[in-house]
Amino acid sequence: MPTETGTPVPHNTAATQQSLPARGWMLDDFARGDVFFASPTTQWRSQASKGALSAMEPVSVSVVQSLFDEARQRGLTEPVLFGLVPFDTSKAASLTIPLAYERADVPYSNTATHSAASGQTAKPHILGRTPVPAPEAYGDMVRKALTLFAEGDLKKVVLSRAMDIELDQPPNYPQLLQDLLRRNAHGYTFALPIWGDGGTSLASGVMVGASPELLVRREGDRIFVNPLAGSIGRNSDPDTDAALKAGLARSEKDLREHAYVVNDIERILREYCDELDVPSGPSVIGTDTLWHLSTFITGQLRDPAVTALQLSCALHPTPAICGQPTDKAFEHIHHLEPFDREYFAGLVGWQRANGDGEWALTLRCAMHTEPTRLRVYAGAGTVAGSDPESEIAETATKMETFIRALG
């Protein structure tokens, strides 16, 4: 498995690159300010955030370009930007270009570990859980949404809730990320810094998680989009689990929810693509805890200068994490939810200076800003016919994926 290493070099010299031996997960000595991002095929890692280029501003073409311009001025010949874009893109994104990074294939076996990630210490103990809001209050939010559907204002809204987790010690990131990778082998596992105000060199927190959902991958003028919408919990009994999968594939409520997402994404992509391949119906894919309806879309960009992040921002927020119509759902989310989503249900990923990159939705995740406290998030799509108790159960299942890995 080849490994690519990007390093800063003095002005007027060539970049140095080398091939390193095959290795496991690049998780050793993870510290606040470091970067880890893994797709189903590739992993990225940077260490030592000192001197990294960073910005804490609303995402824009000019902000991204200025970071790449500064990287070139510093002598970085192959810079890679990593970032977190919030659910509300009018708020500050956390963007960073590290001075050095490594890129490698993922291990052939998901049980492969790097020495420090093999779990020599016990997981933290969970001392307390505080729901935000309480489950019954979340159920009331769903009931309010059902009233809006009946009034004809909305077709779908995605409502989220959170859980504040108190630990007896700080999380062990190598261990936590290894556990998330094992639970979500085909997803997008990440731990990216949240910079202080103004993009200071000291990270104020970490966004960590294992998203099942790719928003955009760009390779030259080819783009790949994989929306998920409509899900159901899995069961340990194989026959029951198979029946749940089959039931999701023909669920009128879930197929309708999924169609809202795919139709909206297709409408936007046709503004950017000369060629677009959209399957006639979804397939069903699984994580360790959930079955999801999935549609894998491919296309060719009309303008190859459109970057992965630009296209992601054009699609964001999709009905998968907001609702339909998007503008009305976005407005109602701010009125119904009793907390700021911040980076939850935003974008997480990476991008090269040429615009190639990979951006996933920031799901199945937590924000870590205090030593022993994390906020875990989950959301569920609500449409006419949704059951508040089922939405409570779905969000609990989604949060439990992360909580089990944590402690």
Coordinates of N, CA, C and O in Angstrom, one line a residue, residues 72-211:
R72 N 1.3 28.1 -1.0 CA 2.3 28.2 -2.0 C 3.4 29.2 -1.6 O 4.6 29.0 -1.9
Q73 N 3.0 30.3 -1.0 CA 4.0 31.3 -0.6 C 5.0 30.7 0.5 O 6.1 31.1 0.6
R74 N 4.4 29.8 1.3 CA 5.2 29.1 2.3 C 6.1 28.0 1.7 O 6.9 27.3 2.4
G75 N 5.9 27.7 0.4 CA 6.7 26.6 -0.3 C 6.1 25.3 -0.2 O 6.7 24.3 -0.5
L76 N 4.8 25.2 0.1 CA 4.1 23.9 0.1 C 3.6 23.6 -1.3 O 2.8 24.3 -1.9
T77 N 4.2 22.6 -2.0 CA 4.0 22.4 -3.4 C 2.7 21.5 -3.6 O 2.2 21.6 -4.7
E78 N 2.3 20.8 -2.7 CA 1.1 19.9 -2.8 C 0.3 20.0 -1.6 O 0.0 19.0 -0.9
P79 N -0.2 21.2 -1.3 CA -1.0 21.4 -0.1 C -2.4 20.7 -0.2 O -3.0 20.6 -1.3
V80 N -2.9 20.3 1.0 CA -4.2 19.7 1.1 C -5.0 20.4 2.2 O -4.4 20.5 3.3
L81 N -6.2 20.9 1.9 CA -7.0 21.5 2.9 C -8.0 20.5 3.5 O -8.6 19.7 2.8
F82 N -8.1 20.6 4.8 CA -9.1 19.8 5.5 C -10.1 20.7 6.2 O -9.7 21.8 6.6
G83 N -11.3 20.4 6.3 CA -12.2 21.3 6.9 C -13.5 20.8 7.4 O -14.0 19.7 7.1
L84 N -14.1 21.7 8.2 CA -15.5 21.5 8.8 C -16.3 22.7 8.4 O -15.9 23.8 8.6
V85 N -17.4 22.4 7.7 CA -18.4 23.5 7.3 C -19.6 23.3 8.1 O -20.2 22.2 8.2
P86 N -20.1 24.3 8.8 CA -21.3 24.2 9.7 C -22.6 23.9 8.9 O -22.7 24.2 7.7
F87 N -23.6 23.4 9.6 CA -24.9 23.3 9.0 C -25.4 24.6 8.4 O -25.9 24.6 7.3
D88 N -25.2 25.7 9.2 CA -25.6 27.0 8.7 C -24.3 27.6 8.1 O -23.4 28.1 8.9
T89 N -24.2 27.7 6.8 CA -23.0 28.1 6.2 C -22.7 29.6 6.3 O -21.6 30.1 5.9
S90 N -23.6 30.4 6.9 CA -23.3 31.8 7.2 C -22.4 31.9 8.4 O -21.9 33.0 8.7
K91 N -22.3 30.8 9.2 CA -21.4 30.8 10.3 C -20.0 30.3 9.9 O -19.8 29.7 8.9
A92 N -19.1 30.4 10.9 CA -17.6 30.1 10.5 C -17.4 28.7 10.3 O -17.7 27.8 11.1
A93 N -16.7 28.4 9.2 CA -16.1 27.1 8.9 C -14.7 27.0 9.6 O -14.1 28.0 9.9
S94 N -14.3 25.8 9.9 CA -13.0 25.6 10.5 C -12.1 24.9 9.4 O -12.3 23.7 9.1
L95 N -11.2 25.6 8.8 CA -10.4 25.1 7.7 C -8.9 25.1 8.1 O -8.4 26.0 8.8
T96 N -8.2 24.1 7.6 CA -6.7 24.0 7.9 C -6.0 23.4 6.8 O -6.5 22.4 6.1
I97 N -4.8 23.9 6.5 CA -3.8 23.3 5.6 C -2.6 22.9 6.5 O -1.8 23.8 6.9
P98 N -2.4 21.7 6.8 CA -1.2 21.3 7.6 C 0.1 21.5 6.9 O 0.1 21.4 5.7
L99 N 1.2 21.7 7.6 CA 2.5 21.8 7.0 C 3.0 20.5 6.5 O 3.9 20.5 5.6
A100 N 2.5 19.4 7.0 CA 2.9 18.1 6.6 C 1.7 17.1 6.8 O 0.9 17.3 7.7
Y101 N 1.6 16.2 5.9 CA 0.6 15.2 6.0 C 1.0 13.9 5.4 O 2.0 13.8 4.7
E102 N 0.3 12.8 5.8 CA 0.6 11.5 5.1 C -0.8 11.0 4.6 O -1.8 11.3 5.2
R103 N -0.7 10.3 3.5 CA -1.8 9.7 2.8 C -1.5 8.2 2.5 O -0.4 7.9 2.0
A104 N -2.4 7.3 2.8 CA -2.2 5.9 2.6 C -3.5 5.2 2.3 O -4.5 5.7 2.6
D105 N -3.3 4.0 1.7 CA -4.5 3.1 1.5 C -5.0 2.7 2.9 O -4.2 2.7 3.9
V106 N -6.2 2.3 3.0 CA -6.7 1.8 4.3 C -6.2 0.4 4.4 O -5.9 -0.3 3.4
P107 N -6.0 -0.2 5.6 CA -5.5 -1.5 5.8 C -6.4 -2.5 5.1 O -7.7 -2.3 5.0
Y108 N -5.9 -3.6 4.6 CA -6.7 -4.7 4.0 C -7.7 -5.2 4.9 O -8.8 -5.6 4.6
S109 N -7.3 -5.4 6.2 CA -8.2 -6.0 7.2 C -8.6 -4.8 8.1 O -7.7 -4.1 8.6
N110 N -9.8 -4.8 8.4 CA -10.3 -3.7 9.3 C -9.9 -4.0 10.8 O -10.1 -3.2 11.7
T111 N -9.3 -5.2 11.0 CA -8.8 -5.4 12.4 C -7.3 -5.0 12.5 O -6.8 -5.0 13.6
A112 N -6.7 -4.6 11.4 CA -5.3 -4.1 11.4 C -5.2 -2.9 12.3 O -6.1 -2.0 12.3
T113 N -4.2 -2.8 13.1 CA -4.0 -1.7 14.0 C -2.6 -1.1 13.9 O -1.7 -1.9 13.5
H114 N -2.4 0.1 14.3 CA -1.1 0.7 14.5 C -0.8 0.5 15.9 O -1.8 0.6 16.8
S115 N 0.4 0.3 16.3 CA 0.7 -0.1 17.7 C 0.0 0.6 18.8 O -0.6 -0.1 19.7
A116 N -0.1 1.9 18.8 CA -0.7 2.6 19.9 C -2.2 2.6 19.8 O -2.9 2.9 20.8
A117 N -2.8 2.1 18.7 CA -4.2 2.1 18.6 C -4.9 0.8 19.0 O -6.1 0.6 18.9
S118 N -4.1 -0.2 19.6 CA -4.6 -1.5 19.8 C -5.3 -1.6 21.2 O -5.8 -2.6 21.6
G119 N -5.4 -0.4 21.9 CA -6.3 -0.4 23.1 C -5.6 -1.0 24.3 O -6.1 -1.9 25.0
Q120 N -4.4 -0.4 24.7 CA -3.7 -0.9 25.8 C -4.3 -0.4 27.1 O -4.1 -0.9 28.2
T121 N -5.2 0.7 27.0 CA -5.8 1.2 28.2 C -7.3 1.0 28.1 O -7.9 0.8 27.0
A122 N -8.0 1.0 29.2 CA -9.4 0.8 29.3 C -10.1 2.0 28.7 O -9.6 3.1 28.8
K123 N -11.3 1.8 28.1 CA -12.1 2.9 27.7 C -12.6 3.7 28.9 O -12.7 3.2 30.0
P124 N -12.8 5.0 28.7 CA -13.3 5.8 29.7 C -14.7 5.3 30.2 O -15.4 4.7 29.4
H125 N -15.0 5.6 31.4 CA -16.4 5.2 31.9 C -17.3 6.4 31.7 O -16.9 7.6 31.9
I126 N -18.5 6.2 31.3 CA -19.5 7.2 31.2 C -20.1 7.5 32.5 O -20.8 6.6 33.2
L127 N -20.0 8.7 33.0 CA -20.5 9.1 34.3 C -21.9 9.7 34.3 O -22.6 9.6 35.3
G128 N -22.2 10.2 33.1 CA -23.6 10.8 33.0 C -24.0 11.1 31.6 O -23.1 11.3 30.7
R129 N -25.3 11.1 31.3 CA -25.8 11.5 30.0 C -26.9 12.5 30.3 O -27.8 12.3 31.1
T130 N -26.9 13.6 29.6 CA -27.9 14.6 29.7 C -28.5 14.9 28.3 O -27.8 15.4 27.4
P131 N -29.7 14.5 28.0 CA -30.3 14.7 26.7 C -30.7 16.1 26.5 O -31.1 16.9 27.4
V132 N -30.5 16.6 25.2 CA -30.8 18.0 24.8 C -31.6 17.9 23.5 O -31.0 17.7 22.5
P133 N -32.9 18.1 23.6 CA -33.7 18.2 24.7 C -34.1 16.8 25.3 O -33.6 15.8 24.7
A134 N -34.9 16.7 26.3 CA -35.4 15.4 26.7 C -36.2 14.7 25.6 O -36.7 15.3 24.7
P135 N -36.2 13.3 25.6 CA -36.8 12.6 24.6 C -38.3 13.0 24.4 O -38.7 13.1 23.2
E136 N -39.0 13.3 25.4 CA -40.4 13.6 25.3 C -40.6 15.0 24.6 O -41.5 15.3 23.8
A137 N -39.6 15.9 24.9 CA -39.6 17.2 24.2 C -39.3 17.0 22.7 O -39.9 17.8 21.9
Y138 N -38.4 16.1 22.4 CA -38.1 15.8 21.0 C -39.4 15.3 20.3 O -39.7 15.6 19.2
G139 N -40.1 14.4 21.0 CA -41.3 13.9 20.4 C -42.3 15.0 20.2 O -43.0 15.0 19.1
D140 N -42.4 16.0 21.0 CA -43.2 17.2 20.8 C -42.8 18.0 19.6 O -43.6 18.5 18.8
M141 N -41.5 18.1 19.3 CA -41.0 18.7 18.1 C -41.5 18.0 16.9 O -41.9 18.6 15.9
V142 N -41.5 16.7 16.9 CA -42.0 15.9 15.8 C -43.5 16.2 15.6 O -44.0 16.3 14.4
R143 N -44.2 16.2 16.7 CA -45.7 16.4 16.6 C -46.0 17.8 16.0 O -46.9 18.0 15.2
K144 N -45.2 18.8 16.3 CA -45.3 20.2 15.8 C -45.0 20.1 14.2 O -45.7 20.8 13.5
A145 N -44.0 19.3 13.8 CA -43.7 19.2 12.4 C -44.9 18.5 11.7 O -45.3 18.9 10.6
L146 N -45.5 17.5 12.3 CA -46.7 16.9 11.7 C -47.8 17.9 11.4 O -48.6 17.8 10.4
T147 N -48.0 18.8 12.4 CA -49.0 19.9 12.2 C -48.6 20.8 11.0 O -49.5 21.1 10.2
L148 N -47.4 21.1 10.8 CA -46.9 21.9 9.7 C -47.2 21.1 8.4 O -47.6 21.7 7.4
F149 N -47.0 19.8 8.3 CA -47.3 19.0 7.1 C -48.8 19.1 6.8 O -49.2 19.3 5.7
A150 N -49.6 19.0 7.8 CA -51.1 19.1 7.6 C -51.5 20.4 7.1 O -52.5 20.5 6.3
E151 N -50.8 21.5 7.4 CA -51.1 22.8 7.0 C -50.5 23.1 5.6 O -50.8 24.1 5.0
G152 N -49.8 22.1 5.0 CA -49.2 22.2 3.7 C -48.0 23.1 3.6 O -47.5 23.4 2.4
D153 N -47.3 23.4 4.7 CA -46.1 24.3 4.7 C -44.9 23.5 4.3 O -43.9 24.0 3.8
L154 N -44.9 22.2 4.7 CA -43.7 21.4 4.5 C -44.0 20.0 4.0 O -45.1 19.5 4.2
K155 N -43.0 19.4 3.4 CA -43.2 18.0 3.0 C -42.3 17.1 3.9 O -42.6 15.9 4.1
K156 N -41.1 17.6 4.3 CA -40.2 16.9 5.1 C -39.4 17.9 5.9 O -39.0 19.0 5.5
V157 N -39.0 17.5 7.2 CA -38.1 18.3 8.0 C -37.3 17.3 8.8 O -37.8 16.3 9.3
V158 N -36.0 17.5 8.9 CA -35.1 16.7 9.7 C -34.8 17.3 11.0 O -34.3 18.4 11.1
L159 N -35.3 16.7 12.1 CA -35.1 17.3 13.4 C -34.1 16.5 14.2 O -34.1 15.3 14.1
S160 N -33.2 17.2 14.9 CA -32.1 16.5 15.6 C -32.2 16.8 17.1 O -32.9 17.7 17.6
R161 N -31.5 16.0 17.8 CA -31.3 16.2 19.2 C -29.9 15.8 19.6 O -29.1 15.2 18.7
A162 N -29.5 16.0 20.8 CA -28.1 15.8 21.2 C -28.1 15.1 22.6 O -29.1 15.0 23.3
M163 N -26.9 14.6 23.0 CA -26.7 14.0 24.3 C -25.3 14.5 24.8 O -24.3 14.3 24.1
D164 N -25.3 15.2 25.9 CA -24.1 15.6 26.5 C -23.6 14.4 27.4 O -24.2 13.9 28.3
I165 N -22.4 13.9 27.1 CA -21.8 12.8 27.7 C -20.6 13.2 28.6 O -19.7 13.9 28.2
E166 N -20.7 12.8 29.9 CA -19.6 13.1 30.9 C -18.8 11.9 31.1 O -19.4 10.8 31.5
L167 N -17.5 11.9 30.9 CA -16.6 10.8 31.1 C -15.7 11.0 32.4 O -15.6 12.1 32.9
D168 N -15.1 9.9 32.8 CA -14.3 9.9 34.0 C -12.8 10.3 33.6 O -12.0 10.6 34.5
Q169 N -12.6 10.4 32.3 CA -11.2 10.8 31.8 C -11.4 11.2 30.3 O -12.4 10.9 29.7
P170 N -10.5 11.9 29.8 CA -10.6 12.3 28.4 C -10.6 11.1 27.4 O -10.1 10.1 27.8
P171 N -11.3 11.2 26.3 CA -11.3 10.1 25.4 C -9.9 9.8 24.8 O -9.1 10.7 24.6
N172 N -9.7 8.5 24.6 CA -8.5 8.0 24.0 C -8.7 8.0 22.5 O -9.4 7.1 22.0
Y173 N -8.2 9.0 21.8 CA -8.5 9.1 20.4 C -8.1 7.9 19.5 O -8.9 7.5 18.6
P174 N -6.9 7.4 19.6 CA -6.5 6.2 18.8 C -7.5 5.1 19.0 O -7.9 4.4 18.1
Q175 N -7.9 4.8 20.3 CA -8.8 3.8 20.6 C -10.2 4.1 20.0 O -10.9 3.2 19.4
L176 N -10.7 5.3 20.3 CA -12.0 5.7 19.8 C -12.1 5.6 18.3 O -13.1 5.1 17.7
L177 N -11.1 6.1 17.6 CA -11.2 6.1 16.1 C -11.1 4.7 15.6 O -11.8 4.3 14.6
Q178 N -10.3 3.8 16.2 CA -10.2 2.4 15.8 C -11.6 1.8 15.9 O -12.0 1.0 15.0
D179 N -12.3 2.1 17.0 CA -13.6 1.5 17.2 C -14.6 2.0 16.2 O -15.3 1.2 15.6
L180 N -14.5 3.3 15.9 CA -15.4 3.8 14.9 C -15.1 3.2 13.5 O -16.1 2.9 12.7
L181 N -13.9 3.0 13.2 CA -13.5 2.4 11.9 C -14.0 1.0 11.8 O -14.5 0.6 10.7
R182 N -14.0 0.3 12.9 CA -14.5 -1.1 12.8 C -16.0 -1.1 12.6 O -16.5 -2.0 11.9
R183 N -16.7 -0.2 13.2 CA -18.2 -0.2 13.2 C -18.7 0.4 11.8 O -19.8 0.1 11.5
N184 N -17.8 1.2 11.1 CA -18.3 1.8 9.9 C -17.2 1.7 8.8 O -16.7 2.7 8.3
A185 N -16.9 0.5 8.4 CA -15.8 0.2 7.5 C -16.0 0.8 6.2 O -15.0 1.1 5.5
H186 N -17.2 1.1 5.8 CA -17.5 1.6 4.4 C -17.9 3.1 4.5 O -18.4 3.6 3.5
G187 N -17.6 3.7 5.6 CA -18.0 5.1 5.7 C -16.8 6.1 5.8 O -15.7 5.8 5.2
Y188 N -17.0 7.2 6.5 CA -16.0 8.3 6.5 C -15.7 8.7 7.9 O -16.6 9.3 8.6
T189 N -14.6 8.2 8.4 CA -14.3 8.4 9.8 C -13.3 9.6 9.9 O -12.4 9.7 9.2
F190 N -13.5 10.4 10.9 CA -12.8 11.7 11.0 C -12.6 12.2 12.4 O -13.4 11.9 13.3
A191 N -11.5 13.0 12.6 CA -11.3 13.8 13.8 C -10.5 15.0 13.3 O -9.3 14.9 12.9
L192 N -11.2 16.1 13.2 CA -10.7 17.3 12.7 C -10.7 18.5 13.7 O -11.7 18.5 14.5
P193 N -9.8 19.4 13.6 CA -9.7 20.5 14.6 C -10.8 21.5 14.4 O -11.1 21.8 13.3
I194 N -11.3 22.0 15.5 CA -12.1 23.3 15.5 C -11.2 24.4 16.0 O -10.7 24.3 17.1
W195 N -10.9 25.3 15.2 CA -10.0 26.4 15.5 C -10.6 27.4 16.4 O -11.9 27.6 16.3
G196 N -9.8 28.2 17.2 CA -10.3 29.3 18.0 C -10.7 30.4 17.1 O -10.5 30.4 15.9
D197 N -11.3 31.4 17.7 CA -11.8 32.6 16.9 C -10.7 33.2 16.1 O -9.5 33.4 16.6
G198 N -11.0 33.5 14.8 CA -10.0 34.1 13.9 C -9.0 33.1 13.4 O -8.0 33.5 12.7
G199 N -9.2 31.8 13.6 CA -8.3 30.8 13.1 C -6.9 30.8 13.8 O -5.9 30.7 13.2
T200 N -6.9 30.9 15.1 CA -5.7 30.9 15.9 C -5.0 29.6 15.7 O -5.6 28.6 15.4
S201 N -3.8 29.5 16.1 CA -3.0 28.3 16.0 C -3.3 27.3 17.0 O -2.7 26.2 17.0
L202 N -4.2 27.6 18.0 CA -4.5 26.7 19.0 C -6.0 26.2 18.8 O -6.9 26.9 18.8
A203 N -6.1 24.8 18.6 CA -7.4 24.3 18.3 C -8.3 24.3 19.6 O -7.8 24.0 20.7
S204 N -9.5 24.8 19.5 CA -10.4 24.9 20.7 C -11.2 23.6 20.9 O -11.9 23.5 21.9
G205 N -11.2 22.7 19.9 CA -11.9 21.5 20.1 C -11.7 20.6 18.9 O -10.9 20.8 18.0
V206 N -12.4 19.5 18.9 CA -12.3 18.4 17.9 C -13.7 18.0 17.5 O -14.6 17.8 18.4
M207 N -13.9 17.8 16.2 CA -15.2 17.2 15.7 C -14.8 15.8 15.3 O -13.9 15.6 14.4
V208 N -15.4 14.8 15.9 CA -15.0 13.4 15.7 C -16.3 12.6 15.4 O -17.3 12.8 15.9
G209 N -16.1 11.6 14.4 CA -17.3 10.8 14.1 C -17.0 9.8 13.0 O -15.9 9.7 12.5
A210 N -18.1 9.1 12.5 CA -18.0 8.1 11.5 C -19.2 8.2 10.6 O -20.2 7.6 10.9
S211 N -19.2 9.1 9.6 CA -20.4 9.3 8.8 C -20.6 8.2 7.8 O -19.6 7.8 7.1

